[in-house]
CSV table of C-alpha atoms in Angstrom, one decimal:
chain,number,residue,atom,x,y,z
A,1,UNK,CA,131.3,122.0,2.1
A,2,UNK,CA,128.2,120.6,2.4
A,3,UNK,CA,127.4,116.8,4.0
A,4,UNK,CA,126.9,113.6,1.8
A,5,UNK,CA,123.0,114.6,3.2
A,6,UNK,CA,121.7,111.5,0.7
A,7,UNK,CA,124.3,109.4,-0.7
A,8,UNK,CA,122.7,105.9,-2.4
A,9,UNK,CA,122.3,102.9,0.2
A,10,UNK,CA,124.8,101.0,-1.2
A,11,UNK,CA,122.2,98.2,0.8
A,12,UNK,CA,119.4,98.9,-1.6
A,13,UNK,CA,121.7,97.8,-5.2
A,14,UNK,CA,118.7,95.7,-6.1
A,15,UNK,CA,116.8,98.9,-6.7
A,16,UNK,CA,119.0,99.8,-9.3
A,17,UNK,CA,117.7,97.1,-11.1
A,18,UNK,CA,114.2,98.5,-11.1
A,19,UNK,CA,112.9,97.9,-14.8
A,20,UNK,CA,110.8,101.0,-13.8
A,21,UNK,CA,114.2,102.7,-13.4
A,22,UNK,CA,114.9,102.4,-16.7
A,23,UNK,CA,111.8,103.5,-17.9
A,24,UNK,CA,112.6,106.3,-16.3
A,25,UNK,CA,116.0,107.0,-17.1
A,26,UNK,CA,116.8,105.5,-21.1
A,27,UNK,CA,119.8,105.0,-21.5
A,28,UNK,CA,120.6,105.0,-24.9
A,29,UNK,CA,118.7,108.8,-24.9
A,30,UNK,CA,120.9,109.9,-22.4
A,31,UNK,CA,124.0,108.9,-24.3
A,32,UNK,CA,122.6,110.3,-27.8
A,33,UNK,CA,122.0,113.5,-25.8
A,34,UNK,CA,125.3,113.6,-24.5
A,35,UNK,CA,126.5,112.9,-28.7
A,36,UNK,CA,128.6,109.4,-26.8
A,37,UNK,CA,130.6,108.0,-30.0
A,38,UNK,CA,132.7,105.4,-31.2
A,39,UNK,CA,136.4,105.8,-30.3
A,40,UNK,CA,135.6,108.2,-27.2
A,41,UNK,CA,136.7,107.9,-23.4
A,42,UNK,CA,134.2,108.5,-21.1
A,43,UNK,CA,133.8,109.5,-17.7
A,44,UNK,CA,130.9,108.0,-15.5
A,45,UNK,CA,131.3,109.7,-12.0
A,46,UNK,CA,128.8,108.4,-9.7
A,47,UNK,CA,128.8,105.2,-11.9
A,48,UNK,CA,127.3,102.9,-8.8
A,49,UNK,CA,126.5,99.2,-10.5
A,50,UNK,CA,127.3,100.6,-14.2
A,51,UNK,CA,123.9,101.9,-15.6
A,52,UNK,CA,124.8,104.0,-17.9
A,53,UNK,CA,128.9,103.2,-17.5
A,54,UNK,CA,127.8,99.9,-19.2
A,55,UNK,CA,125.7,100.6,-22.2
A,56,UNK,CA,128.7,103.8,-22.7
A,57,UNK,CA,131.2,101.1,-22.7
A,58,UNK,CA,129.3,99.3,-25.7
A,59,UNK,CA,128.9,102.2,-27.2
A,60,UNK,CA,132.4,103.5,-27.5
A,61,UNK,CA,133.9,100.0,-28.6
A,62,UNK,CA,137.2,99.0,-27.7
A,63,UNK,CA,138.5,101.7,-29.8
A,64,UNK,CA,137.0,104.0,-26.7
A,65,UNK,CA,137.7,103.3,-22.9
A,66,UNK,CA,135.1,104.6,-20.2
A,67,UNK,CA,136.2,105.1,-16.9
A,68,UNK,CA,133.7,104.7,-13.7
A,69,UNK,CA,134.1,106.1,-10.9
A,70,UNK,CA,132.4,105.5,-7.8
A,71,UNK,CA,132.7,106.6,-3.7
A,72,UNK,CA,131.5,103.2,-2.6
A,73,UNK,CA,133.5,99.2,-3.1
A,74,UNK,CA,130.2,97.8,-2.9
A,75,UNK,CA,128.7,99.2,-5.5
A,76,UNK,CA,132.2,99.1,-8.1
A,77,UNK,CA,132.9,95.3,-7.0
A,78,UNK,CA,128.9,94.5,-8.6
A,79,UNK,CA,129.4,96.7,-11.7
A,80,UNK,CA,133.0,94.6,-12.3
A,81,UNK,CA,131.6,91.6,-12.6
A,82,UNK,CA,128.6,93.0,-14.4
A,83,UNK,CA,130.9,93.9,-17.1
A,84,UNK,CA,132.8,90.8,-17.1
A,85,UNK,CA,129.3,89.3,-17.6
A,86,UNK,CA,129.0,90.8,-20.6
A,87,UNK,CA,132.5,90.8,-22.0
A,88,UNK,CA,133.6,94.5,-21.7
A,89,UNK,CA,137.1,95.2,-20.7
A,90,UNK,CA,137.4,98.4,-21.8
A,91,UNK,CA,136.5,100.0,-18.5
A,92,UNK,CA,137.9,100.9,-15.5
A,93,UNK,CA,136.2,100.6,-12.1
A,94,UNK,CA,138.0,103.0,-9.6
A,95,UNK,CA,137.6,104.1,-6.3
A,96,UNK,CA,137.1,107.8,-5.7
A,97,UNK,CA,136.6,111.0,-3.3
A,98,UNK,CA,133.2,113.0,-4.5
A,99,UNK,CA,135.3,116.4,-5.2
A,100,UNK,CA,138.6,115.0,-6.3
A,101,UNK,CA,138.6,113.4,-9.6
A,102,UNK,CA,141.6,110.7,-9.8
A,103,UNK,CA,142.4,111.3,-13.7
A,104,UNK,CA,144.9,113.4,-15.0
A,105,UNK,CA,143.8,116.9,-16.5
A,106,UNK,CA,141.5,117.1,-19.9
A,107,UNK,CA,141.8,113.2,-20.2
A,108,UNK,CA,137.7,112.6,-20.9
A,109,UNK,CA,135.9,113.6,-24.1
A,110,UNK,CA,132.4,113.5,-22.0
A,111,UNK,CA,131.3,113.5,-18.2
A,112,UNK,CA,128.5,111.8,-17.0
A,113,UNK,CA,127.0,112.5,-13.4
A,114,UNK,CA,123.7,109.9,-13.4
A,115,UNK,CA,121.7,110.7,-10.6
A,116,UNK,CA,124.4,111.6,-8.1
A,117,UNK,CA,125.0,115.9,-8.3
A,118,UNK,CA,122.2,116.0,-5.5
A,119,UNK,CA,124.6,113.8,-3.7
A,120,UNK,CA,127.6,116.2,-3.7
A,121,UNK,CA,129.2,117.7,-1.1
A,122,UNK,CA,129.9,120.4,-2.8
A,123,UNK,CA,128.8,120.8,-6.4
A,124,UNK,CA,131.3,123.3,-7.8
A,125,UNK,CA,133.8,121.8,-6.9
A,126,UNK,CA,132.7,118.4,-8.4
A,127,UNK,CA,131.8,120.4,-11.5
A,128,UNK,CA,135.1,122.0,-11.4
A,129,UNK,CA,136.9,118.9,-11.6
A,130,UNK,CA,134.7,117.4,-14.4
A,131,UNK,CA,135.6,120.4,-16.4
A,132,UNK,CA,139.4,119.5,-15.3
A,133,UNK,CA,139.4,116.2,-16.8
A,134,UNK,CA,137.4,117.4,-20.0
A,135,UNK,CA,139.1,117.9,-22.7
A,136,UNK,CA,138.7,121.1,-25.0
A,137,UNK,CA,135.0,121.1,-26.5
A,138,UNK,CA,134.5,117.9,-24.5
A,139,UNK,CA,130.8,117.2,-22.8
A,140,UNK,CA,129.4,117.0,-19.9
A,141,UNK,CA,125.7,115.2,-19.0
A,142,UNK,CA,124.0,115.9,-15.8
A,143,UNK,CA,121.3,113.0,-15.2
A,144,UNK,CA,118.8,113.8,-12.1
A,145,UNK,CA,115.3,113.9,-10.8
A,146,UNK,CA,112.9,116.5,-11.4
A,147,UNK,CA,110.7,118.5,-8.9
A,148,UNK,CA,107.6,116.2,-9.3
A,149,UNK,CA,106.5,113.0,-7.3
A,150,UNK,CA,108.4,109.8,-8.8
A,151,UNK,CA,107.9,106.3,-7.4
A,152,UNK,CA,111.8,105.8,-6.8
A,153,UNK,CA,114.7,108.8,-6.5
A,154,UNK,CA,115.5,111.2,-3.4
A,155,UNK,CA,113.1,113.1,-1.3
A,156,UNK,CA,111.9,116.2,-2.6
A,157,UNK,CA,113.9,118.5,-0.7
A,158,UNK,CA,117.1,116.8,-2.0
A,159,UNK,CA,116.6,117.1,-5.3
A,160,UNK,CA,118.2,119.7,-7.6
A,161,UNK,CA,116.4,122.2,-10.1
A,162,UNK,CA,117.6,122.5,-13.8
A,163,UNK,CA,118.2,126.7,-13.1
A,164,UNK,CA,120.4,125.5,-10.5
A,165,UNK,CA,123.0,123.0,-12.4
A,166,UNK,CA,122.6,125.8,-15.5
A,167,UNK,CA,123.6,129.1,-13.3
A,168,UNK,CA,126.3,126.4,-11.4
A,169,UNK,CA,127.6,124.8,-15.0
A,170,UNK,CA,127.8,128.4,-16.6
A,171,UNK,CA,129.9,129.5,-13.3
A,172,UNK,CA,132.7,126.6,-13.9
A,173,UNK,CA,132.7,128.0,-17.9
A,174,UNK,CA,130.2,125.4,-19.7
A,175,UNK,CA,128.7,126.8,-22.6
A,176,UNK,CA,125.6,125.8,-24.9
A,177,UNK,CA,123.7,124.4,-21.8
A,178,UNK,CA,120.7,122.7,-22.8
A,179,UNK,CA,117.9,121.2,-20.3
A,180,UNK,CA,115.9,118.1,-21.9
A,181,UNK,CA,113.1,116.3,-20.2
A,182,UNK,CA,113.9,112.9,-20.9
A,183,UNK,CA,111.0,111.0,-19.4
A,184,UNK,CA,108.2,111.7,-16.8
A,185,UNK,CA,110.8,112.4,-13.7
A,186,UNK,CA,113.8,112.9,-15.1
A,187,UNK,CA,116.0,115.4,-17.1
A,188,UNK,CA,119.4,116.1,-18.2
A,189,UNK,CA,121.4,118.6,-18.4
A,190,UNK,CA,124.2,119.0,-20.9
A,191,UNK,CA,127.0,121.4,-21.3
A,192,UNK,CA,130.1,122.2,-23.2
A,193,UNK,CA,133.9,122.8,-22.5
């Protein structure tokens, strides 16, 4: 198991915040990319303030529920009140290990991972466990930097390529993997159950 070698700064939130950032990473193409749909629940792991958690939340309606998931307090306690701020109670903002997913087995119709699989300790395992919680021909959505100089994100050496989450996604049983640039320094990958 590897270290936590460059987990977020839960110090740095207002970074988060970065209208660059969502330049960078549009949300709403994420979620079409990932197919996110009325009614659906949703899994944000890695959900930090509620980036994309959020807009999923709006986009399910209360007829969906979207669960976030996050290793640091600091970082769950802002995205709480950021969804009280905008009237959305169909989320819920719980405190996790990085390999051990706390919801039962094939509970989620989607997975996201925004920006956090270069954070893992160990990224089979993580991806195990989202494919756990997924239910049959449920979704998963792998958010992360790509190997070119970007203004914000990790260093370099810390961040993943697409081969890498394919060959590891097709390894925990994902099928119809597709790689999508979806802006200048970031791609996604997505997967099915």
């Amino acid at each position: 198991m590897r270290e936590l070698s460059h987990v977020f700064d839960a110090e740095k939130m207002a970074k988060l915040d970065n209208p660059r950032r969502k330049e960078l990473i549009p949300q709403e193409k994420v979620l079409s990319l990932l197919g996110v749909k009325l009614g659906e629940v949703i899994l944000d792991l890695g959900c930090g303030t509620g980036f994309l958690t959020l807009p999923a939340a709006q986009t399910v309606t209360e007829k969906g529920f979207v669960f976030g998931l996050d290793i640091q307090e600091t970082l769950l306690v802002e995205a709480l009140a950021r969804s009280k701020q905008q009237n959305l109670f169909n989320i819920a903002w719980v405190l996790t290990y990085p390999d051990k997913i706390t919801l039962p087995s094939t509970s989620v119709d989607c997975v996201i991972l925004g920006m956090v699989a270069h954070e893992a300790p160990d990224l089979a395992q993580t991806l195990a466990e989202c494919n756990r919680v997924l239910r049959q021909g449920g979704r998963i959505g792998i958010v992360e930097w790509n190997q070119t100089f970007t203004e914000m994100g990790p260093p370099l050496e810390h961040r993943l390529k697409p081969e890498t989450l394919q060959n590891i996604l097709e390894q925990q049983g994902f099928t119809g993997i597709a790689v999508d640039d979806i802006s200048q320094g970031v791609y996604v990958v997505v997967g099915t159950k």
